[in-house]
Tab-separated table of C-alpha atoms in Angstrom:
chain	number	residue	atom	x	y	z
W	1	UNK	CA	-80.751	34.245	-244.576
W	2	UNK	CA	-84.245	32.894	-245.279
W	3	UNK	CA	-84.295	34.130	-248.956
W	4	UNK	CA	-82.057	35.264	-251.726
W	5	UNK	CA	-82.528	37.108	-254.809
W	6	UNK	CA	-80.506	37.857	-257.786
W	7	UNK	CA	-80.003	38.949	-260.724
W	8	UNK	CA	-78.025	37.203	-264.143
W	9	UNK	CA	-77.860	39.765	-267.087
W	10	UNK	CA	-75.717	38.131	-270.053
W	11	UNK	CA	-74.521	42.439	-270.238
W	12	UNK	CA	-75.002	45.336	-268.973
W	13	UNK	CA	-74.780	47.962	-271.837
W	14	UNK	CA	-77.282	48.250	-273.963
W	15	UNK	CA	-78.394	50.385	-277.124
W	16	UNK	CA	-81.698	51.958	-276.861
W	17	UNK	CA	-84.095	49.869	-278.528
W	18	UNK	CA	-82.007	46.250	-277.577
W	19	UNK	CA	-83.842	43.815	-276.333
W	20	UNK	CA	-82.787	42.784	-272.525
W	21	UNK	CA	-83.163	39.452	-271.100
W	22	UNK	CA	-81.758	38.346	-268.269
W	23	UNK	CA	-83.157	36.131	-265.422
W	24	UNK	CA	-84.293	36.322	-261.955
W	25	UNK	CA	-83.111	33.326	-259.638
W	26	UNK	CA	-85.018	33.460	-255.749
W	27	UNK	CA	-83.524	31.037	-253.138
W	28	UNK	CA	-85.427	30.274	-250.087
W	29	UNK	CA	-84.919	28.275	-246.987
W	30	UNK	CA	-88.351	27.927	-245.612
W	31	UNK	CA	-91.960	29.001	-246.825
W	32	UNK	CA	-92.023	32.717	-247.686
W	33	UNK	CA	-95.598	34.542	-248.169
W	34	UNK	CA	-95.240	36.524	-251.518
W	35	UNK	CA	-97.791	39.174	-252.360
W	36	UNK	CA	-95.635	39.234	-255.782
W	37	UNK	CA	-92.547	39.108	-257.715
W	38	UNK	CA	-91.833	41.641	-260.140
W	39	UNK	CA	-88.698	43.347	-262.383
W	40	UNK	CA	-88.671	47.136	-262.367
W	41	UNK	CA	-87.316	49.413	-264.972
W	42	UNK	CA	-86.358	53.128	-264.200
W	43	UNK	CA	-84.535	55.601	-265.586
W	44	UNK	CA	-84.197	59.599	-264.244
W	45	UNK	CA	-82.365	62.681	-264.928
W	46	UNK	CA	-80.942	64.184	-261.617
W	47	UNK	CA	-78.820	67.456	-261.081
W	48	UNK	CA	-77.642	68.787	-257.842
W	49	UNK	CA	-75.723	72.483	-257.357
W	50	UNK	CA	-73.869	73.125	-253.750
W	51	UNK	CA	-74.051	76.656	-252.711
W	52	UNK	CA	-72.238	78.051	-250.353
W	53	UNK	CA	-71.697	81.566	-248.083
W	54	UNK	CA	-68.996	81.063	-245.170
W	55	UNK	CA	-69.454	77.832	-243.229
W	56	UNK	CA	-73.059	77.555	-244.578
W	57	UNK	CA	-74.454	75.424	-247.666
W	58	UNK	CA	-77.362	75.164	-250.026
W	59	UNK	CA	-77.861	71.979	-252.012
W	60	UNK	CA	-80.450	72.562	-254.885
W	61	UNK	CA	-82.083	69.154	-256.669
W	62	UNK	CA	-84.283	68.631	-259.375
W	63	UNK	CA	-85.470	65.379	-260.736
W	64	UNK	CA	-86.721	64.117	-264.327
W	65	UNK	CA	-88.556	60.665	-264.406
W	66	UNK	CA	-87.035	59.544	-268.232
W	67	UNK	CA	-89.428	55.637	-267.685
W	68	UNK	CA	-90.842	53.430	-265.141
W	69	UNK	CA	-91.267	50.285	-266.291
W	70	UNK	CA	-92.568	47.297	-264.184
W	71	UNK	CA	-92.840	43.677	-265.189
W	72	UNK	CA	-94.722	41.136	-263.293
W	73	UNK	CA	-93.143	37.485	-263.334
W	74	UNK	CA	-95.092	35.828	-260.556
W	75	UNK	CA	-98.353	36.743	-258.496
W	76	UNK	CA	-99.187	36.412	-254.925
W	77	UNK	CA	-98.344	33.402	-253.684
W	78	UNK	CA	-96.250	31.111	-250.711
W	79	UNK	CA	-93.267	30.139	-252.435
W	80	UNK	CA	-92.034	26.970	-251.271
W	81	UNK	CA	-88.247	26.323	-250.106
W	82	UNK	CA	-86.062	25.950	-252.930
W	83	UNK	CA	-84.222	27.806	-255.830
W	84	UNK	CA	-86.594	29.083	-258.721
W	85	UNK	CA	-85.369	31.032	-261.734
W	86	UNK	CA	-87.514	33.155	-263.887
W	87	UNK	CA	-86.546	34.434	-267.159
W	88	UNK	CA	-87.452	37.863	-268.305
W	89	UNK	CA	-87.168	40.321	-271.227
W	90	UNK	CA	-88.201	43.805	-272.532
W	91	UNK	CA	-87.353	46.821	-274.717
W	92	UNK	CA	-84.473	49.043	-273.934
W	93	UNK	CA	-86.878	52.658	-274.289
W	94	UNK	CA	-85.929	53.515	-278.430
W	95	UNK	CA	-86.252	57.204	-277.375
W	96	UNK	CA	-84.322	58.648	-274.232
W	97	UNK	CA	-81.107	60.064	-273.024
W	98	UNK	CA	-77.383	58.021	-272.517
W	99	UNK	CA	-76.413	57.101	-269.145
W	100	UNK	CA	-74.424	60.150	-267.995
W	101	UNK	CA	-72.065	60.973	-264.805
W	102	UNK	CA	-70.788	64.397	-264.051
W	103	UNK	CA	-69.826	67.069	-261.894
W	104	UNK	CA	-73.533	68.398	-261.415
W	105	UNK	CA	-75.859	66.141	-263.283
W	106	UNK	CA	-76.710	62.164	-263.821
W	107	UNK	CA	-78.628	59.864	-265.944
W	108	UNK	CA	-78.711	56.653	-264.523
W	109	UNK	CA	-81.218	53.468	-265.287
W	110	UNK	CA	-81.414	50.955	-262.823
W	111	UNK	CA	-82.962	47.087	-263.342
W	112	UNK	CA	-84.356	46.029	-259.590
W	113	UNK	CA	-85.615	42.606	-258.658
W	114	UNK	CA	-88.308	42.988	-255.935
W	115	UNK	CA	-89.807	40.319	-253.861
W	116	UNK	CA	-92.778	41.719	-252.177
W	117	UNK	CA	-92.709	40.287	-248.586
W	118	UNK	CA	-96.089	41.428	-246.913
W	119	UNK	CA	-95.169	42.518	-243.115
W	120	UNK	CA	-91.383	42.456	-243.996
W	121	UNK	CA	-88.714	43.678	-245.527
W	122	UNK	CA	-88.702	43.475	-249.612
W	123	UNK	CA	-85.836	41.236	-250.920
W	124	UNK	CA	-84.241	43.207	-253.502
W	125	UNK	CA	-81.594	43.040	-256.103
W	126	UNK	CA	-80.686	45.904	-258.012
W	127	UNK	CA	-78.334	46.467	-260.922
W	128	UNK	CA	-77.327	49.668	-262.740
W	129	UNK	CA	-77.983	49.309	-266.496
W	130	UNK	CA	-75.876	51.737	-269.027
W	131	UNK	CA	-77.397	53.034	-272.059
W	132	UNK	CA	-76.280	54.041	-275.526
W	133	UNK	CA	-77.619	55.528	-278.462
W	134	UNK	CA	-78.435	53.388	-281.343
W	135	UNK	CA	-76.020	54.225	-283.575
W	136	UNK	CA	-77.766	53.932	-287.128
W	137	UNK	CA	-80.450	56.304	-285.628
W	138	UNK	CA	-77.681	58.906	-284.983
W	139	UNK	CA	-76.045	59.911	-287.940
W	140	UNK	CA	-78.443	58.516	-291.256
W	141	UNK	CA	-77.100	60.921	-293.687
W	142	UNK	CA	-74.941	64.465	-293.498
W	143	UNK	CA	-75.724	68.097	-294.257
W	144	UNK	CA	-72.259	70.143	-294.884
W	145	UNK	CA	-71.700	72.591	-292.147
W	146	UNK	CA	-69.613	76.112	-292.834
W	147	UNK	CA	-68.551	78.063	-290.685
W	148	UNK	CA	-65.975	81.105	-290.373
W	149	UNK	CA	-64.652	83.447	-287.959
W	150	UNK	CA	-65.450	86.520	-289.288
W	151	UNK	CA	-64.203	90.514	-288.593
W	152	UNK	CA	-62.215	93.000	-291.232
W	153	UNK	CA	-58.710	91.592	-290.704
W	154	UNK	CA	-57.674	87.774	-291.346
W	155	UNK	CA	-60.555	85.176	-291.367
W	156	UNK	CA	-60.780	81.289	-291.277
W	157	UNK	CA	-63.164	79.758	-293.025
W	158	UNK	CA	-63.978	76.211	-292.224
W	159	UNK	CA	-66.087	73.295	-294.219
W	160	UNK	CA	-67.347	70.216	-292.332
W	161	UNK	CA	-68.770	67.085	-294.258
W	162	UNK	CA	-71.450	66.353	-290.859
W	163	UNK	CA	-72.004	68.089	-287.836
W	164	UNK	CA	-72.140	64.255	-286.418
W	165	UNK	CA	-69.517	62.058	-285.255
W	166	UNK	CA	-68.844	59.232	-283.010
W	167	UNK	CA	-65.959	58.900	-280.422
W	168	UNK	CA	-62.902	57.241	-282.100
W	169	UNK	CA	-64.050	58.737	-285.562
W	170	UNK	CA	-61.630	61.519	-287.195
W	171	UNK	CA	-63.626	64.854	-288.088
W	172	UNK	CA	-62.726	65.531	-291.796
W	173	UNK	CA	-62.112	69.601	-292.157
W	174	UNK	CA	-60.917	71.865	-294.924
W	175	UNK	CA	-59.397	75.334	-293.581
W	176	UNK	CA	-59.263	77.983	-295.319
W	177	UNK	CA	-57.147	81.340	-294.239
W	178	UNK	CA	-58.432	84.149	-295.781
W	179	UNK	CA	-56.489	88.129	-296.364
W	180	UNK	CA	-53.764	87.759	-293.667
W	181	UNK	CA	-51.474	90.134	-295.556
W	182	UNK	CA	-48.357	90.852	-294.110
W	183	UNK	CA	-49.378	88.932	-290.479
W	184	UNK	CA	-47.404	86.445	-289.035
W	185	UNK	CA	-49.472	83.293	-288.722
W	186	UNK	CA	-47.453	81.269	-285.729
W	187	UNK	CA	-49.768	78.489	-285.394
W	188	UNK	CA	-52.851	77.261	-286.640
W	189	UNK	CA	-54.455	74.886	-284.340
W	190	UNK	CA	-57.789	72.696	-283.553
W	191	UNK	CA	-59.612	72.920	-279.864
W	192	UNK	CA	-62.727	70.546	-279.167
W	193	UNK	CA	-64.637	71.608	-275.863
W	194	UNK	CA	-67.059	69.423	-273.967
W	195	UNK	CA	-69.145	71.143	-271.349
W	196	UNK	CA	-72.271	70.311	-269.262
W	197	UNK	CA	-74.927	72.574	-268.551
W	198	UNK	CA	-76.842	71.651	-264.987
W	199	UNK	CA	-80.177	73.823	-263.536
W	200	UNK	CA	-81.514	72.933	-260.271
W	201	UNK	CA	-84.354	74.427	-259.297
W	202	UNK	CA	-83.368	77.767	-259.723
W	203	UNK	CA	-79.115	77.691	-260.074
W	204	UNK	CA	-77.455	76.989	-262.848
W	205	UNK	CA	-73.840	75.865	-263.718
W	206	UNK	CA	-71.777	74.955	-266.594
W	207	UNK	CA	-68.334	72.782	-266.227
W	208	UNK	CA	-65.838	71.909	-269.102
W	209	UNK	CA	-65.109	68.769	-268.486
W	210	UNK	CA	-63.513	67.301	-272.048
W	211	UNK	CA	-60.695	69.488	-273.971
W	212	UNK	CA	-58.669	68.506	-276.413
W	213	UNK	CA	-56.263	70.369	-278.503
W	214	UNK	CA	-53.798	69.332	-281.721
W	215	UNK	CA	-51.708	71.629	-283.914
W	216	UNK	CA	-52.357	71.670	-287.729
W	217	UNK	CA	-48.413	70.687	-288.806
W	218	UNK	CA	-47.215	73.954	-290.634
W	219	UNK	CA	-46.684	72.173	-293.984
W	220	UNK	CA	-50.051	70.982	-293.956
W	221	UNK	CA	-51.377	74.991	-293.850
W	222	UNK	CA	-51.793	76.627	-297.201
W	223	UNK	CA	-52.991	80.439	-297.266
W	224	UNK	CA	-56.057	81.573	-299.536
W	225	UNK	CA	-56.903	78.294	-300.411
W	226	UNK	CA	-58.287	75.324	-299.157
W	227	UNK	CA	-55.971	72.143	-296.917
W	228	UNK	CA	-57.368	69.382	-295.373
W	229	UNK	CA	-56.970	68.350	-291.332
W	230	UNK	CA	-58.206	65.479	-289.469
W	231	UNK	CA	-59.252	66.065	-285.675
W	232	UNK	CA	-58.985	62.749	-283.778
W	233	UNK	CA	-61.659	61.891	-281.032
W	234	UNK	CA	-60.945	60.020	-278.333
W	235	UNK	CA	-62.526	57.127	-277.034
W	236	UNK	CA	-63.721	58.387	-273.672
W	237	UNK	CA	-65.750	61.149	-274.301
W	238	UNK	CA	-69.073	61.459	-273.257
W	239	UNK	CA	-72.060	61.505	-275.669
W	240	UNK	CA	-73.818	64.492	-275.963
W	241	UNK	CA	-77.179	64.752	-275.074
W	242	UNK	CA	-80.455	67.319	-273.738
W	243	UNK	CA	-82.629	66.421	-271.036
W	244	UNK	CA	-84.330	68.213	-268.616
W	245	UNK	CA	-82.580	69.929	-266.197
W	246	UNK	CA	-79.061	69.320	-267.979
W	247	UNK	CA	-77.241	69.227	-271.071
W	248	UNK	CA	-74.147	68.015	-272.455
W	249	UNK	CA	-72.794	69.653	-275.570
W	250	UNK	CA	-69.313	70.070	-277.690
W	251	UNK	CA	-68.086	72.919	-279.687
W	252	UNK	CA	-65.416	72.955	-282.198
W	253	UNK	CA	-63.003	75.355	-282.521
W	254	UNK	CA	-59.914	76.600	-285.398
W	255	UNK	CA	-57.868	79.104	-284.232
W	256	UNK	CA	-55.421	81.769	-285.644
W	257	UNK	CA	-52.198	82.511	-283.695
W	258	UNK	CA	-51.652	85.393	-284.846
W	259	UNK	CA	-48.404	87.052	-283.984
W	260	UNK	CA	-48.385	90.096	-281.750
W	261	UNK	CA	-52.199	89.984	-282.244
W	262	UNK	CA	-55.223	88.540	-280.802
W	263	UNK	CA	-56.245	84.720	-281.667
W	264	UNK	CA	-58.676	84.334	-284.490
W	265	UNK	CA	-61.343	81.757	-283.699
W	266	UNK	CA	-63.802	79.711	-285.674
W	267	UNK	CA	-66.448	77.996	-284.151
W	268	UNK	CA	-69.598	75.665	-284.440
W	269	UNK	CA	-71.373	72.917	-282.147
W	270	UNK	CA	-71.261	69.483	-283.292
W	271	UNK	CA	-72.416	66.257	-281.768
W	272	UNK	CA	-70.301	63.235	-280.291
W	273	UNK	CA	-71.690	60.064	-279.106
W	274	UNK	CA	-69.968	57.416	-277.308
């Protein structure tokens, strides 16, 4: 091959607002007419939604440019046989969405090396990037959030210190059960949902993907007056996030098992980032 081009990155996860630097090395065998070498920067939202009717489908797209970034590092010129290396560095966007992979929508940023070879192919290197939210710019300070299940009968109330948390973290609750009278309480128990929304051109879908569930232990549960619970989160979740065509979101839930009755259910959004 008369030319080779590559790319060194030191990482490739990144908080938005790091600085990346990395360098571009271009190995060559024999004079190469250049009308430029340059670094590229994109990021885009994508969701796709498969219809289909009998042995027939519809695939639906729709596209979100999140930045396109590109950064010259050497103008037209013949570049002489050899190896050359060019270092490089920018600003991961401060403002965007997290990478993101799943059953109907993507956010994906991609670093490509480009060699512009007039009257041939491009040489190309290309390298998938993966983005996180700074954390200090996620959770700065935290409102209390309350929330209760409502109805005539028995009700759970339920105080949060945040409506913010990041995977790994426990979320701090105090559960209250309120009138149950003479019901038989068999379990009370903790549910967190994770669920993306996707629209493509016109069709929508939403998918859980992420549940988790844990019992509160029975000697932990006090009725009419406050007890604290911890909810563990798990490493792997994915952060939550609202683009354009797609969402990811969580919702937690308490619930009442109420014997010989229906469940009673308390329930509020909150955000999780990875």
């Amino acid at each position: 091959m008369p030319r080779f081009i590559s790319v060194h990155l030191p990482r490739t996860a990144y908080f938005m607002g790091d600085v990346l630097e990395g360098t571009v090395v271009l190995e060559t065998t024999k004079e190469t007419p250049s009308r430029g070498l340059y670094v590229d920067f994109t990021g885009k939202e994508e969701t796709q939604i498969t219809r289909s009717s009998g042995k027939q489908s519809v695939t639906y797209r729709s596209e979100a440019t999140l930045v396109t970034w590109r950064l010259p590092l050497q103008g037209e010129m013949t570049v002489p046989p050899g190896t050359y290396r060019f270092p490089f560095q920018f600003q991961i966007p401060l403002q965007g969405l997290p990478s993101y992979r799943g059953p109907h929508a993507t956010v994906k940023y991609v670093l490509t090396a480009r060699l512009d070879v007039p009257l041939w192919l491009d040489t190309v290197a290309s390298e998938e990037i993966f983005v996180f939210y700074d954390r200090p710019s996620v959770r700065t300070y935290s409102e209390p959030v309350r929330f209760r299940s409502g109805g005539d009968g028995p009700e759970v109330y339920v105080e949060l210190d945040g409506a913010r948390f990041f995977a790994r973290e426990l979320i701090g609750c105090r559960i209250t059960l309120l009138r149950t009278g003479d019901h038989r309480i068999r379990r009370v128990y903790a549910r967190l949902l994770g669920a993306e929304f996707a629209q493509a051109q016109r069709q929508h879908e939403e998918t859980t993907t992420f549940r988790t569930e844990v019992d509160v232990p029975s000697d932990r549960i006090r009725l009419g007056i406050p007890f604290a619970f911890e909810i563990p989160i798990s490493g792997d979740v994915q952060s939550a996030y609202r683009g354009t065509y797609s969402y990811y979101s969580y919702m937690l839930q308490i619930g009442l098992d109420i014997a010989w009755g229906f469940d009673l259910v308390a329930q509020t959004p909150i955000v999780i980032v990875r």
